[in-house]
Structures are given as C-alpha cells and as structure tokens.
Coordinates of C-alpha atoms in Angstrom, one line a residue:
M1 CA -5.2 -33.4 2.5
S2 CA -6.8 -34.1 5.9
A3 CA -4.8 -37.2 6.4
A4 CA -1.6 -35.3 5.9
A5 CA -2.7 -32.7 8.4
G6 CA -3.8 -35.2 11.0
P7 CA -0.4 -35.8 12.7
N8 CA 0.3 -32.1 12.8
R9 CA -2.9 -30.8 14.4
L10 CA -0.8 -28.0 16.1
T11 CA -0.7 -25.1 13.6
L12 CA 2.6 -23.4 12.6
R13 CA 1.5 -20.2 14.3
A14 CA 0.8 -22.1 17.5
R15 CA 4.2 -23.7 17.4
V16 CA 6.0 -20.4 16.8
V17 CA 3.9 -18.7 19.6
L18 CA 4.8 -21.5 22.0
L19 CA 8.5 -21.3 21.2
C20 CA 8.4 -17.5 21.5
A21 CA 6.6 -17.7 24.8
V22 CA 9.1 -20.2 26.3
V23 CA 12.1 -18.2 25.0
G24 CA 10.5 -14.9 26.0
G25 CA 9.8 -16.2 29.5
L26 CA 13.4 -17.4 30.0
L27 CA 14.7 -14.1 28.7
A28 CA 12.3 -12.2 30.9
V29 CA 13.6 -14.0 34.0
L30 CA 17.2 -13.5 32.9
A31 CA 16.5 -9.8 32.2
G32 CA 14.8 -9.3 35.6
S33 CA 17.7 -11.0 37.3
A34 CA 20.2 -9.0 35.3
A35 CA 18.4 -5.8 36.1
V36 CA 18.6 -6.5 39.9
V37 CA 22.3 -7.5 39.7
A38 CA 23.1 -4.5 37.5
D39 CA 21.3 -2.2 40.0
A40 CA 23.4 -3.6 42.8
N41 CA 26.5 -3.3 40.8
R42 CA 25.7 0.3 40.0
D43 CA 25.3 0.9 43.7
H44 CA 28.6 -0.7 44.5
I45 CA 30.4 1.3 41.9
D46 CA 28.7 4.5 43.0
T47 CA 29.8 3.8 46.6
V48 CA 33.4 3.3 45.4
L49 CA 33.4 6.4 43.2
N50 CA 31.3 8.8 45.2
Q51 CA 31.8 7.7 48.8
T52 CA 34.9 5.7 49.7
G53 CA 37.1 7.4 47.2
P54 CA 36.3 10.9 48.4
L55 CA 36.5 9.7 52.0
R56 CA 40.0 8.4 51.5
A57 CA 41.1 11.7 49.9
D58 CA 39.4 13.7 52.7
A59 CA 41.1 11.6 55.4
E60 CA 44.6 12.2 53.8
S61 CA 43.8 15.9 53.6
L62 CA 42.6 15.9 57.2
L63 CA 45.9 14.4 58.4
T64 CA 47.7 17.1 56.4
A65 CA 45.5 19.8 58.0
L66 CA 46.3 18.5 61.5
V67 CA 50.0 18.4 60.8
D68 CA 49.8 22.0 59.5
Q69 CA 48.2 23.0 62.8
E70 CA 50.8 21.3 64.9
T71 CA 53.7 22.8 62.8
G72 CA 52.2 26.2 62.9
V73 CA 51.9 26.1 66.7
R74 CA 55.5 24.9 67.2
G75 CA 56.8 27.6 64.8
Y76 CA 54.8 30.3 66.6
A77 CA 56.2 29.1 70.0
V78 CA 59.7 29.4 68.7
S79 CA 59.5 32.6 66.7
G80 CA 56.6 34.5 68.2
D81 CA 55.9 35.7 64.7
A82 CA 52.1 35.9 63.9
A83 CA 52.8 34.8 60.3
D84 CA 53.7 31.4 61.6
L85 CA 50.1 31.0 62.9
V86 CA 48.7 31.2 59.4
P87 CA 49.2 27.4 58.8
Y88 CA 47.5 26.8 62.1
R89 CA 44.4 29.0 61.3
D90 CA 44.1 27.6 57.8
G91 CA 44.5 24.1 59.1
V92 CA 41.7 24.6 61.6
A93 CA 39.4 25.9 58.8
R94 CA 40.4 23.2 56.5
E95 CA 39.8 20.5 59.2
R96 CA 36.3 21.7 59.8
Q97 CA 35.5 21.8 56.1
L98 CA 36.8 18.3 55.6
I99 CA 34.9 16.9 58.7
D100 CA 31.6 18.4 57.4
H101 CA 32.2 17.0 53.9
M102 CA 33.0 13.5 55.3
V103 CA 30.0 13.5 57.6
A104 CA 27.8 14.5 54.6
L105 CA 29.1 11.5 52.6
L106 CA 28.0 9.0 55.4
G107 CA 24.7 7.9 56.7
P108 CA 23.7 8.6 60.3
D109 CA 24.3 4.9 61.4
D110 CA 27.5 4.4 59.5
P111 CA 30.4 3.1 61.8
L112 CA 32.8 5.4 60.1
R113 CA 30.8 8.4 61.2
A114 CA 31.5 7.6 64.8
Q115 CA 35.2 7.4 64.1
I116 CA 35.1 10.8 62.3
D117 CA 33.3 12.3 65.3
E118 CA 36.0 10.8 67.6
V119 CA 38.8 12.3 65.5
A120 CA 37.0 15.7 65.6
T121 CA 36.7 15.4 69.4
T122 CA 40.3 14.4 69.9
S123 CA 41.5 17.2 67.6
Q124 CA 39.5 19.8 69.5
Q125 CA 40.9 18.5 72.8
W126 CA 44.4 18.8 71.5
R127 CA 43.7 22.4 70.5
D128 CA 42.1 23.2 73.8
T129 CA 44.9 21.6 76.0
V130 CA 47.9 22.3 73.9
A131 CA 47.6 24.6 70.9
E132 CA 45.5 27.4 72.3
P133 CA 47.5 27.5 75.7
V134 CA 50.8 27.8 73.7
I135 CA 49.4 30.6 71.6
D136 CA 48.1 32.4 74.7
A137 CA 51.5 31.9 76.5
V138 CA 53.4 33.5 73.6
D139 CA 51.1 36.4 73.6
A140 CA 51.2 36.8 77.4
E141 CA 54.7 35.7 78.6
G142 CA 56.8 35.2 75.4
T143 CA 58.3 32.3 73.5
A144 CA 60.1 30.7 76.4
A145 CA 57.0 30.1 78.4
A146 CA 55.3 28.7 75.3
Q147 CA 58.1 26.3 74.6
A148 CA 57.8 25.0 78.2
L149 CA 54.3 23.9 77.4
L150 CA 55.4 21.7 74.5
T151 CA 56.2 18.7 76.6
D152 CA 56.4 15.0 75.7
A153 CA 52.9 14.6 76.9
A154 CA 51.7 17.2 74.4
R155 CA 53.6 15.4 71.7
Q156 CA 52.2 12.1 72.7
Q157 CA 48.7 13.6 72.6
F158 CA 49.2 14.7 69.0
D159 CA 50.6 11.3 68.1
G160 CA 47.4 9.7 69.5
L161 CA 45.4 12.1 67.3
R162 CA 47.5 11.1 64.3
A163 CA 47.0 7.4 65.1
D164 CA 43.2 7.9 65.2
V165 CA 43.4 9.5 61.7
D166 CA 45.5 6.6 60.5
Q167 CA 43.0 4.1 61.9
L168 CA 40.2 6.0 60.1
Q169 CA 42.1 5.8 56.9
A170 CA 42.6 2.1 57.4
D171 CA 38.9 1.5 58.1
I172 CA 37.9 3.5 55.1
L173 CA 40.3 1.4 52.9
V174 CA 38.7 -1.8 54.4
V175 CA 35.2 -0.5 53.5
R176 CA 36.4 0.5 50.0
N177 CA 37.9 -3.0 49.4
Q178 CA 34.7 -4.7 50.5
V179 CA 32.6 -2.6 48.2
A180 CA 35.0 -3.2 45.3
D181 CA 34.8 -7.0 45.9
D182 CA 31.0 -6.7 45.9
A183 CA 31.2 -4.8 42.6
R184 CA 33.4 -7.4 41.0
R185 CA 31.2 -10.2 42.2
T186 CA 28.0 -8.5 40.8
S187 CA 29.8 -7.8 37.5
G188 CA 30.7 -11.4 37.2
T189 CA 27.2 -12.5 38.0
L190 CA 25.9 -10.0 35.3
V191 CA 28.3 -11.5 32.8
V192 CA 27.1 -15.0 33.6
L193 CA 23.5 -14.0 33.2
L194 CA 24.3 -12.4 29.8
I195 CA 26.1 -15.6 28.7
I196 CA 23.1 -17.7 29.7
A197 CA 20.8 -15.3 27.8
A198 CA 23.0 -15.6 24.7
L199 CA 22.9 -19.4 25.0
V200 CA 19.1 -19.3 25.3
V201 CA 18.9 -17.2 22.1
V202 CA 21.3 -19.5 20.3
A203 CA 19.4 -22.6 21.4
A204 CA 16.1 -20.9 20.4
G205 CA 17.6 -20.1 17.0
I206 CA 18.7 -23.6 16.4
V207 CA 15.3 -25.0 17.4
L208 CA 13.6 -22.5 15.2
M209 CA 15.9 -23.4 12.2
V210 CA 15.3 -27.1 12.6
S211 CA 11.6 -26.5 13.0
L212 CA 11.4 -24.3 9.9
N213 CA 13.3 -26.8 7.9
R214 CA 11.1 -29.7 8.9
L215 CA 7.7 -27.8 9.0
V216 CA 8.1 -25.1 6.4
I217 CA 11.1 -25.4 4.0
G218 CA 10.7 -29.1 3.3
P219 CA 6.9 -29.0 2.7
V220 CA 7.2 -25.7 0.7
T221 CA 10.0 -27.1 -1.5
G222 CA 7.9 -30.2 -2.2
L223 CA 4.9 -28.0 -3.0
A224 CA 7.0 -25.8 -5.3
A225 CA 8.2 -28.8 -7.2
Q226 CA 4.6 -29.9 -7.8
V227 CA 3.7 -26.4 -8.9
R228 CA 6.6 -26.3 -11.4
Q229 CA 5.3 -29.6 -12.9
V230 CA 1.9 -28.0 -13.3
A231 CA 3.5 -24.9 -14.8
N232 CA 5.3 -27.1 -17.3
G233 CA 2.0 -28.3 -18.7
E234 CA 0.9 -31.2 -16.4
Y235 CA -2.4 -29.5 -15.6
E236 CA -4.1 -32.8 -14.7
R237 CA -1.6 -33.6 -12.0
D238 CA -3.0 -33.5 -8.4
I239 CA -1.2 -31.4 -5.9
T240 CA -0.8 -32.9 -2.4
G241 CA 0.5 -31.2 0.7
V242 CA 2.2 -32.2 3.9
G243 CA 3.3 -30.3 7.0
P244 CA 1.4 -28.1 9.3
P245 CA -2.3 -27.3 8.6
E246 CA -1.5 -23.9 7.0
L247 CA 0.7 -25.5 4.3
A248 CA -1.8 -28.3 3.8
A249 CA -4.6 -25.7 3.3
L250 CA -2.3 -23.8 0.9
A251 CA -1.6 -26.9 -1.1
S252 CA -5.4 -27.5 -1.3
D253 CA -6.0 -24.0 -2.5
V254 CA -3.3 -24.3 -5.1
D255 CA -4.8 -27.6 -6.3
G256 CA -8.2 -25.9 -6.6
M257 CA -6.6 -23.1 -8.6
R258 CA -4.9 -25.7 -10.8
R259 CA -8.3 -27.4 -11.5
K260 CA -9.9 -24.0 -12.3
I261 CA -7.0 -23.2 -14.7
A262 CA -7.3 -26.6 -16.4
A263 CA -11.0 -26.1 -16.7
D264 CA -10.6 -22.5 -18.2
L265 CA -7.7 -23.4 -20.5
D266 CA -9.9 -24.4 -23.4
E267 CA -11.9 -21.1 -23.0
V268 CA -8.6 -19.2 -23.0
R269 CA -7.5 -20.8 -26.2
D270 CA -10.8 -20.0 -27.8
A271 CA -10.6 -16.4 -26.5
R272 CA -7.0 -16.1 -27.9
E273 CA -8.2 -17.2 -31.3
R274 CA -11.0 -14.6 -31.2
V275 CA -8.6 -11.9 -30.1
E276 CA -6.2 -12.8 -32.9
W277 CA -9.1 -12.5 -35.4
V278 CA -10.2 -9.2 -34.0
N279 CA -6.5 -7.9 -34.1
S280 CA -6.3 -8.9 -37.8
Q281 CA -9.6 -7.0 -38.5
L282 CA -8.3 -4.0 -36.6
Q283 CA -5.1 -4.1 -38.6
K284 CA -7.1 -4.1 -41.8
Q285 CA -9.2 -1.2 -40.6
T286 CA -6.1 0.7 -39.6
E287 CA -4.6 0.3 -43.0
E288 CA -7.9 1.4 -44.6
L289 CA -8.0 4.4 -42.3
V290 CA -4.4 5.4 -43.3
R291 CA -5.3 5.0 -47.0
S292 CA -8.5 7.0 -46.4
N293 CA -6.6 9.8 -44.7
R294 CA -4.1 9.9 -47.5
D295 CA -6.9 10.1 -50.0
L296 CA -8.5 12.9 -48.1
E297 CA -5.3 14.9 -48.0
Q298 CA -4.8 14.3 -51.7
F299 CA -8.4 15.4 -52.3
A300 CA -7.9 18.5 -50.2
Y301 CA -4.8 19.3 -52.2
V302 CA -6.4 18.7 -55.6
A303 CA -9.6 20.5 -54.7
S304 CA -7.8 23.5 -53.4
H305 CA -5.5 23.5 -56.4
D306 CA -8.2 23.0 -59.0
L307 CA -10.4 25.7 -57.4
Q308 CA -7.6 28.3 -57.9
E309 CA -8.3 28.9 -61.6
P310 CA -12.1 29.5 -61.5
L311 CA -11.8 31.6 -58.4
R312 CA -9.0 33.6 -59.9
K313 CA -11.3 34.3 -62.9
V314 CA -14.2 35.3 -60.6
A315 CA -12.0 37.6 -58.6
S316 CA -10.5 39.1 -61.7
F317 CA -13.8 39.9 -63.4
C318 CA -15.3 41.2 -60.2
Q319 CA -12.4 43.5 -59.7
L320 CA -12.7 44.5 -63.4
L321 CA -16.4 45.3 -62.9
Q322 CA -15.5 47.3 -59.8
R323 CA -12.9 49.4 -61.5
R324 CA -14.9 49.9 -64.7
Y325 CA -18.4 50.6 -63.4
A326 CA -17.6 52.1 -60.0
G327 CA -19.8 55.2 -59.6
Q328 CA -21.8 54.5 -62.8
L329 CA -24.3 52.3 -61.1
D330 CA -26.3 53.0 -58.0
A331 CA -24.8 52.7 -54.5
R332 CA -26.5 49.3 -53.9
A333 CA -24.9 47.8 -57.1
D334 CA -21.4 49.1 -56.0
Q335 CA -22.0 47.5 -52.6
Y336 CA -23.0 44.2 -54.2
I337 CA -19.9 44.3 -56.4
G338 CA -17.8 45.0 -53.3
F339 CA -19.3 42.0 -51.6
A340 CA -18.5 39.8 -54.6
V341 CA -14.9 41.0 -54.7
D342 CA -14.4 40.6 -51.0
G343 CA -16.0 37.1 -51.0
A344 CA -13.8 36.0 -54.0
Q345 CA -10.7 37.3 -52.3
R346 CA -11.5 35.7 -49.0
M347 CA -12.2 32.4 -50.8
Q348 CA -8.8 32.7 -52.5
R349 CA -7.1 33.2 -49.2
L350 CA -9.0 30.3 -47.6
I351 CA -8.0 28.0 -50.5
N352 CA -4.4 29.2 -50.4
D353 CA -4.3 28.5 -46.7
L354 CA -6.0 25.1 -47.1
L355 CA -3.5 24.3 -49.9
A356 CA -0.6 25.3 -47.6
F357 CA -2.1 23.2 -44.8
S358 CA -2.4 20.1 -47.0
R359 CA 1.2 20.5 -48.3
I360 CA 2.7 20.2 -44.8
G361 CA 4.5 16.9 -44.6
R362 CA 3.7 16.0 -48.2
L363 CA 6.2 18.1 -50.0
T364 CA 9.4 17.8 -48.0
S365 CA 13.0 18.7 -48.6
G366 CA 14.2 16.7 -45.6
F367 CA 15.4 17.8 -42.2
T368 CA 18.6 19.9 -41.8
D369 CA 20.2 21.8 -39.0
V370 CA 18.2 25.1 -38.7
D371 CA 19.6 28.0 -36.7
L372 CA 16.5 29.6 -35.1
N373 CA 18.4 32.9 -34.7
K374 CA 18.7 33.1 -38.5
V375 CA 15.0 32.2 -38.7
M376 CA 14.1 35.0 -36.3
A377 CA 16.1 37.4 -38.5
D378 CA 14.0 36.4 -41.5
V379 CA 10.8 36.6 -39.4
A380 CA 11.8 40.2 -38.3
S381 CA 12.3 41.1 -42.0
Q382 CA 9.0 39.6 -43.1
T383 CA 7.0 41.3 -40.3
E384 CA 8.9 44.6 -40.6
S385 CA 6.0 46.4 -42.3
T386 CA 3.5 45.2 -39.8
R387 CA 5.8 46.1 -36.9
E388 CA 6.4 49.6 -38.2
Y389 CA 2.7 50.1 -38.8
V390 CA 1.7 49.2 -35.2
G391 CA 4.9 50.7 -33.7
G392 CA 5.8 47.3 -32.1
E393 CA 9.0 45.7 -30.7
L394 CA 10.3 42.2 -31.4
T395 CA 13.0 40.7 -29.3
W396 CA 14.5 37.2 -29.0
S397 CA 17.0 35.5 -26.8
E398 CA 19.8 33.3 -28.0
L399 CA 18.0 30.5 -29.7
P400 CA 19.2 26.9 -30.4
V401 CA 20.0 25.0 -33.6
V402 CA 17.3 22.4 -34.2
S403 CA 16.6 19.7 -36.8
G404 CA 13.8 20.5 -39.2
E405 CA 12.7 22.3 -42.4
E406 CA 13.6 26.0 -42.3
P407 CA 10.7 27.2 -44.5
L408 CA 8.2 25.5 -42.3
L409 CA 9.8 26.8 -39.0
T410 CA 9.9 30.3 -40.5
N411 CA 6.2 30.1 -41.4
L412 CA 5.4 28.9 -37.9
L413 CA 7.3 31.8 -36.2
V414 CA 5.9 34.4 -38.7
N415 CA 2.4 33.2 -37.8
L416 CA 3.0 33.5 -34.1
V417 CA 4.7 36.9 -34.3
S418 CA 2.1 38.3 -36.7
N419 CA -0.7 37.1 -34.4
S420 CA 1.0 38.9 -31.5
F421 CA 1.0 42.2 -33.4
K422 CA -2.5 41.7 -34.8
F423 CA -4.2 41.0 -31.4
R424 CA -2.6 43.9 -29.6
Q425 CA -4.2 46.1 -26.9
P426 CA -5.3 49.6 -28.0
E427 CA -3.1 52.5 -26.9
V428 CA -0.4 50.0 -25.8
T429 CA 2.9 49.5 -27.6
P430 CA 3.0 45.9 -28.7
K431 CA 6.0 43.9 -27.5
V432 CA 6.8 40.4 -28.6
E433 CA 9.5 38.2 -27.1
V434 CA 10.7 34.8 -28.3
S435 CA 12.8 32.8 -25.9
A436 CA 14.0 29.2 -25.6
R437 CA 14.9 26.8 -22.8
R438 CA 15.9 23.2 -22.6
V439 CA 13.6 20.8 -20.8
D440 CA 14.9 17.3 -20.6
G441 CA 15.3 16.1 -24.2
E442 CA 13.4 19.0 -25.9
W443 CA 13.7 22.7 -26.7
E444 CA 10.8 24.7 -25.4
I445 CA 10.3 27.8 -27.6
T446 CA 7.9 30.5 -26.3
C447 CA 6.4 33.5 -28.1
R448 CA 5.0 35.9 -25.5
D449 CA 3.3 39.3 -26.0
N450 CA 1.4 41.9 -24.1
G451 CA -1.7 41.8 -26.2
I452 CA -5.3 41.1 -25.4
G453 CA -4.7 37.5 -24.3
I454 CA -6.7 34.3 -24.6
E455 CA -9.3 33.0 -22.2
A456 CA -8.4 29.5 -20.8
E457 CA -11.6 28.0 -22.1
F458 CA -10.5 28.8 -25.7
A459 CA -6.9 27.5 -25.3
D460 CA -7.5 24.4 -27.3
K461 CA -10.1 25.8 -29.7
I462 CA -7.6 28.2 -31.4
F463 CA -5.6 25.4 -32.9
V464 CA -8.7 23.9 -34.7
I465 CA -8.8 24.8 -38.5
F466 CA -11.0 27.7 -39.4
Q467 CA -11.9 28.4 -35.8
R468 CA -12.1 32.1 -34.9
L469 CA -12.6 33.8 -31.6
H470 CA -13.4 37.2 -33.2
S471 CA -15.4 38.5 -36.2
K472 CA -13.5 39.1 -39.4
D473 CA -14.4 42.8 -39.2
A474 CA -12.6 43.1 -35.8
Y475 CA -9.5 41.1 -36.7
P476 CA -8.9 40.0 -40.4
G477 CA -7.7 36.5 -41.2
T478 CA -8.9 33.0 -42.2
G479 CA -8.5 31.3 -38.8
I480 CA -6.1 28.7 -40.1
G481 CA -2.8 30.1 -39.1
L482 CA -2.5 28.4 -35.7
A483 CA -3.8 25.1 -37.2
I484 CA -1.0 25.3 -39.7
G485 CA 1.4 26.1 -36.9
K486 CA 0.2 23.0 -34.9
K487 CA 0.6 20.8 -37.9
I488 CA 4.2 22.1 -38.5
V489 CA 5.1 21.5 -34.8
E490 CA 3.6 18.0 -34.8
Y491 CA 5.4 17.2 -38.2
H492 CA 8.6 18.1 -36.4
G493 CA 7.7 15.8 -33.4
G494 CA 6.8 18.4 -31.0
R495 CA 3.8 19.8 -29.1
I496 CA 2.2 23.3 -29.0
W497 CA 0.0 24.9 -26.4
V498 CA -1.2 28.1 -24.8
D499 CA 0.2 29.0 -21.4
T500 CA -2.9 30.0 -19.4
Q501 CA -0.9 31.0 -16.3
V502 CA 0.5 34.3 -17.7
E503 CA -1.0 37.3 -16.0
Q504 CA -1.0 39.6 -19.1
G505 CA -1.0 39.0 -22.8
T506 CA -0.5 35.6 -24.5
A507 CA 2.3 33.0 -24.3
I508 CA 2.2 30.2 -26.9
S509 CA 4.9 27.6 -26.4
F510 CA 6.0 24.7 -28.6
T511 CA 8.6 22.0 -28.3
L512 CA 11.2 20.7 -30.8
P513 CA 13.5 17.6 -30.1
V514 CA 17.1 18.2 -29.1
T515 CA 19.5 17.0 -31.8
P516 CA 21.7 13.9 -31.0
R517 CA 24.8 16.0 -31.2
Q518 CA 23.4 18.5 -28.7
A519 CA 22.4 15.7 -26.4
E520 CA 26.0 14.4 -26.5
A521 CA 27.6 17.8 -25.9
A522 CA 25.1 18.9 -23.3
E523 CA 27.3 18.1 -20.3
N524 CA 30.3 20.1 -21.7
D525 CA 28.5 23.0 -23.6
G526 CA 25.7 23.7 -21.2
A527 CA 22.5 25.7 -22.0
P528 CA 22.5 28.6 -24.6
T529 CA 23.5 32.0 -23.3
A530 CA 20.9 34.6 -22.4
A531 CA 22.0 37.2 -25.0
T532 CA 19.0 39.1 -26.3
Q533 CA 18.5 40.6 -29.8
A534 CA 15.8 43.2 -30.4
V535 CA 14.3 45.0 -33.4
S536 CA 11.7 47.7 -33.3

C-alpha cells in the first residue's frame, strides 16, 4: 500500500485546496478589478443621468425663458398693456430658478459653471440696458419712446446672449458625449472581465474533472471492483489500492475489514446454527404454550360447568332451610343460613361469569354486519329497569355498522352502560352517552357518564378479572364484567381503555375495525351523521 501511495505524496485534500486557492486568487483579482470598473461605470452613468441630462434640459429651458423675456418686452413696447409683461416677469423668475439648479448640479471648479455664470451676467446686462429702460419708457413717455429704444444694437445684444446659451448647450453636449463614451468603455471592460472570469471557472472545472477522474473515480472504481469480488465470496482475495494517500488508506482499511470478516465467518456460521436450534426450541415451546392455554380454557369451561350442579343443590337447600326454619331458630342461626345462601349465590354468579368469560371466542357463530344503533336499542331495553330505578338517562349518537358477533357486542355495551348507572354520584341524575367517531381505519366507540369516575392509577386494574375497586357491600358485582368486555373487544380485533383526561365522570373507549366496504365508500359517504337518540 505504501508503494502505491509513494508517487502521490500530495494528498487529495491538498490538491483540491491548491486548485481552489489558485482559482480563488484569480477570481478575487478579477472580482476586484470588476468592482473598480463597475464603480467607475456607475459614476459615468450617474453623470449622464443625473448631471448632463438635466443640464441639457435646463439649458433649453433657459433659452426659452430668455426668449419669453425678449418677446414680453417687445410686446409691452408695442401695446403698453401690462398683461404683455407677464411672460417677461415669468421668464425672469424661471431663468433664476434654472440658473440656481444648473449651478447646484456642477462642482465649484467645473468649466461649465463659469459659462453659466457668464450667461447669467450677460442676461442681467441685457435686462439692465435694454429691457428695464424700455419698460420705464413705456411707463413714463409711452410706447413710441419705448420702441425707439429697441434698436439694432439692442437686438444684436440679445443675439449675443442667445449665442452664449447655444454655446453652453454645445459644451454640455460635448461633456455628455465624453461621459457616455467613458461609460461604454467601462461597460466593455466589465464584460471582458466577466468573460475572463467565466473562462477561469470553466478551465478550473475541466482541471477538476480530469483530476477527479484520474485521482478519485478511477481508483474508486478499481477498489469497488475488488470489493464486489470479495462480496461474491472471494474472502481470501487481497485488496490493493492506488491513487492519493486517502484512497490508499481506505483500501487498506477495507482489506483489514475483509480479513476480519473472513476470520469471523466460521463463528458466524456456528452462531447461525445455534440460532436456528434455539428458534426450533422456541417454536416447540410456543406450540406447547398454545396447547397449554387451550387446555386451561377447556379446564375453566369444564370446571365452571361441572360446578354448576353441586352449587345449585347447595344454594337450593340453603334457600329451603332459610324459608322453612326462618324465625324458628335463634338470630345467629338465621344469620349463618343467610351467609350460606349469599355465599352460594355469589359463587353461582362467579361461576356463571367465569363460564361466560371462557366461552368468548370458543363458541362462535361467525362475524356478520352488526348495526350498533340496533344493539343500543337492545341495550336500552335490557337496562330499562335499572335506568328507571336510578332515574337515569341514556343517549347515543348515530353509530356505525361493524363486523362482529351481535350477542357479544350487546353484552359489551350492556356491561358498560350498567356500570355507568351502578357507579353513579349520589343526588345526581345519572347520564350516559354512547358516541362513535372514525379514527384512521378504526371506529372508536366511547361510553361516557357523569358518575364517580376512576382514578388514573386504577385505569388498567379494572380490566383484570375479579379485580374490584370497592367492597361488595358498597357496589354489588363479581368484578369480571370489564374483563369480559376486554376479551370481547380483543376478540373483535380492537382495544379498550379508560380516558383519564375527562374532568368529570368516566369515559371508557374501545375500537372496532372498519369494514372493507366502509373503507372503500369512505371518500363518497363521509363520516356518520351526528343525530342523537335518547331514552330516559
């Protein structure tokens, strides 16, 4: 590797830095020159636009103002009408305004300023020697005396003034043309500098492309070909590198990686065999676990089913004892009989609930389209006695059609609504609302009430079988209703949870998948309407 790097001791970074430095230096010089030329060009254009142009316009206006003065004086000398002096007075004011503006455009040492001063002086002399005496003569002696003052000498004096203005215009035009020539020259120089800069960039690009091809692309292509050979299985093939020191070092690192891969290949093969063996064992354990769970469910079903008969007999005889011997024994005996009857009845309820829990998913009639609005009507009917007893109110919004087993979904909603009425607040009319909304590919159904609520720390515990948050004396029940509900929801491919963000009462939500037909029609049909049904 060192032999390959010997003829290229200069690194690739150093070569690129050197090329960038040379090109950058040339471009910096060209940019500086272009900046100087552009500044001069901007000055020339500014002079043309903001100095010589306005000067030419002011000079023409100045000549017009002088002609207006001469015309006004002659008209007044002929007519004696003061209205004929208006052009003269306006011309004088306009002349002074133009002179001030032209002087402001020029520097104190500009030759044109001396000519403007000379025109102003000559104009004032004409007014002092011709215009004002004519005006005074008209006022004092009449028009005849004034016309006598308008001699050929007076006319020649004004012609001299006009010639001075014409010369001023010609000199301004000469200055304007010179500045315009300078602007064109600097513009041409700027274009030449830009062309040179473009040529420098193109040349630098060509040099860079050639250098990259020789120093980078070629060596990298050769290195890639060697790497592909190793990737195809030639792990014992040495990788050599040419080119700048960076690529030679890269080739050395890749070769080191190849050697390490070749050394570790046998260990990888052994590890793969061990992983495959472990996977096979895990598969066997998984199958055993599935079988065990199936057996446990079967055991729970059989145990709960077989316990029904003896418990029924115990409960029947205890109730028989209670009816026949009530009041004939002492109070303690009546209490003991009551405990036995209550315990047998509670055990029957527990076994019935456990039996119902074990049947979920085992005894199935298959999924069909279930209208949850119809289900809620059944729920309202089944909970009518409880609702009338507590004076509660049950409402539901327009609910969707889902795919599932109608008896199980009815059981789920009956449990949720019954719990809402059971865990109500004292002295508060219980209100239960069932609503639905579509979230992505699921329907989210929510049962919300204004009851006593659930603390956030118990939000997961309530779905565990036989878990109770209150004593059986405070709120009757076996503690399996929500566990059954969770199993029903999961059997339908959904999730169930307690919304701990509600400010009052309890909100339990669960999801059910959207049917394929609903997914296809979603863009045309939209979400269900917000119509609400209520029973109380």
